GROMACS .gro file of C-alpha atoms in nm:
model
  124
    1MET     CA    1  -0.765   0.273  -0.059
    2ALA     CA    2  -0.871   0.419   0.276
    3PHE     CA    3  -1.085   0.211   0.506
    4THR     CA    4  -1.209   0.252   0.862
    5GLU     CA    5  -1.262  -0.109   0.963
    6SER     CA    6  -0.987  -0.344   1.081
    7PHE     CA    7  -0.757  -0.469   0.810
    8ASP     CA    8  -0.854  -0.830   0.745
    9ALA     CA    9  -0.890  -1.076   0.459
   10LYS     CA   10  -1.216  -0.917   0.344
   11VAL     CA   11  -1.049  -0.574   0.312
   12MET     CA   12  -0.749  -0.726   0.136
   13CYS     CA   13  -0.971  -0.902  -0.121
   14ARG     CA   14  -1.161  -0.579  -0.178
   15PHE     CA   15  -0.828  -0.397  -0.229
   16LEU     CA   16  -0.705  -0.660  -0.473
   17THR     CA   17  -1.030  -0.643  -0.672
   18ARG     CA   18  -1.002  -0.264  -0.696
   19LEU     CA   19  -0.635  -0.290  -0.793
   20LEU     CA   20  -0.714  -0.515  -1.086
   21GLY     CA   21  -0.936  -0.247  -1.234
   22HIS     CA   22  -0.633  -0.021  -1.282
   23PHE     CA   23  -0.394  -0.251  -1.472
   24ASP     CA   24  -0.408  -0.446  -1.795
   25GLY     CA   25  -0.116  -0.680  -1.720
   26LYS     CA   26  -0.034  -0.902  -1.428
   27VAL     CA   27   0.017  -0.723  -1.098
   28HIS     CA   28   0.309  -0.823  -0.875
   29LEU     CA   29   0.244  -0.699  -0.524
   30VAL     CA   30   0.512  -0.699  -0.256
   31VAL     CA   31   0.351  -0.748   0.085
   32ASP     CA   32   0.459  -0.808   0.440
   33ARG     CA   33   0.352  -1.114   0.633
   34HIS     CA   34   0.037  -0.966   0.787
   35SER     CA   35  -0.214  -1.239   0.867
   36ALA     CA   36  -0.463  -1.092   0.617
   37HIS     CA   37  -0.211  -1.132   0.334
   38ARG     CA   38  -0.169  -1.501   0.420
   39SER     CA   39  -0.530  -1.584   0.505
   40LYS     CA   40  -0.728  -1.869   0.354
   41ALA     CA   41  -0.974  -1.624   0.193
   42VAL     CA   42  -0.693  -1.427   0.023
   43ARG     CA   43  -0.524  -1.748  -0.094
   44ALA     CA   44  -0.857  -1.861  -0.247
   45TRP     CA   45  -0.903  -1.522  -0.411
   46LEU     CA   46  -0.552  -1.537  -0.554
   47ALA     CA   47  -0.607  -1.891  -0.684
   48ASN     CA   48  -0.903  -1.756  -0.885
   49HIS     CA   49  -0.691  -1.468  -1.020
   50LYS     CA   50  -0.351  -1.631  -1.058
   51ASP     CA   51  -0.304  -1.488  -1.411
   52GLN     CA   52  -0.377  -1.137  -1.285
   53VAL     CA   53  -0.214  -1.099  -0.943
   54GLU     CA   54   0.086  -1.251  -0.765
   55LEU     CA   55   0.193  -1.173  -0.410
   56HIS     CA   56   0.560  -1.163  -0.315
   57PHE     CA   57   0.626  -1.180   0.059
   58LEU     CA   58   0.893  -0.987   0.240
   59PRO     CA   59   1.096  -1.174   0.501
   60SER     CA   60   0.952  -1.169   0.852
   61TYR     CA   61   1.001  -0.841   1.035
   62SER     CA   62   1.193  -0.647   0.773
   63PRO     CA   63   1.052  -0.293   0.774
   64GLU     CA   64   1.369  -0.161   0.610
   65LEU     CA   65   1.282  -0.367   0.298
   66ASN     CA   66   0.924  -0.239   0.283
   67PRO     CA   67   0.875   0.076   0.069
   68ASP     CA   68   0.537   0.117   0.243
   69GLU     CA   69   0.729   0.225   0.553
   70LEU     CA   70   0.878   0.513   0.356
   71VAL     CA   71   0.532   0.610   0.225
   72ASN     CA   72   0.391   0.600   0.580
   73ALA     CA   73   0.674   0.825   0.704
   74ASP     CA   74   0.615   1.068   0.418
   75LEU     CA   75   0.239   1.075   0.494
   76LYS     CA   76   0.302   1.144   0.863
   77ARG     CA   77   0.544   1.427   0.779
   78SER     CA   78   0.296   1.573   0.528
   79LEU     CA   79  -0.006   1.591   0.756
   80PRO     CA   80  -0.079   1.947   0.867
   81HIS     CA   81   0.097   2.034   1.189
   82THR     CA   82  -0.129   2.326   1.266
   83HIS     CA   83  -0.452   2.130   1.235
   84ARG     CA   84  -0.455   1.771   1.353
   85ALA     CA   85  -0.742   1.552   1.241
   86ARG     CA   86  -1.003   1.537   1.514
   87ASN     CA   87  -1.180   1.225   1.390
   88GLN     CA   88  -1.159   0.939   1.140
   89THR     CA   89  -1.337   1.135   0.868
   90GLU     CA   90  -1.085   1.418   0.881
   91LEU     CA   91  -0.790   1.178   0.894
   92ALA     CA   92  -0.925   0.983   0.592
   93SER     CA   93  -0.973   1.312   0.404
   94GLU     CA   94  -0.618   1.430   0.474
   95THR     CA   95  -0.483   1.088   0.377
   96ARG     CA   96  -0.675   1.086   0.045
   97ARG     CA   97  -0.555   1.442  -0.025
   98PHE     CA   98  -0.193   1.332   0.034
   99PHE     CA   99  -0.221   1.030  -0.199
  100HIS     CA  100  -0.395   1.235  -0.465
  101ARG     CA  101  -0.106   1.479  -0.461
  102ARG     CA  102   0.147   1.195  -0.480
  103GLN     CA  103  -0.030   1.055  -0.789
  104HIS     CA  104   0.083   1.367  -0.968
  105GLN     CA  105   0.437   1.362  -0.827
  106PRO     CA  106   0.600   1.053  -0.981
  107HIS     CA  107   0.947   1.183  -0.895
  108ILE     CA  108   0.861   1.159  -0.525
  109VAL     CA  109   0.705   0.814  -0.562
  110ARG     CA  110   1.019   0.693  -0.744
  111GLY     CA  111   1.220   0.824  -0.451
  112TYR     CA  112   1.058   0.567  -0.223
  113PHE     CA  113   1.247   0.304  -0.415
  114CYS     CA  114   1.590   0.470  -0.418
  115GLY     CA  115   1.689   0.371  -0.067
  116ARG     CA  116   1.970   0.125  -0.018
  117HIS     CA  117   1.740  -0.147   0.117
  118VAL     CA  118   1.445  -0.106  -0.121
  119GLY     CA  119   1.631  -0.086  -0.451
  120TYR     CA  120   1.547  -0.451  -0.514
  121VAL     CA  121   1.199  -0.337  -0.622
  122ILE     CA  122   1.319  -0.144  -0.928
  123ASP     CA  123   1.340  -0.358  -1.239
  124GLU     CA  124   1.608  -0.205  -1.460
   0.00000   0.00000   0.00000
């Protein structure tokens, strides 16, 4: 989900609502300790959807344990070097294009979880 406003509890709840529309079973989401993830509004939303979504928090300041950091690095490497986005609209478009490609490249997505520190995510 791409958004242009600041990331806050409202955006997080909107993301969680959208996420539920894509899965039949319970979603287990690993998140960092951003204030939006721990906010009163998100906790209330989760209480109303406890059979559908559960958040699992990473330890404080542990970017090496967060697969999102690997995704972010991949995104930054994949953005065109010859044409930098000149505004938010172009950046959002390039970001959506990147994630659309990754949806069709499961072998790359699996690779985000092969690192020494993020292997805990894979349930074998």
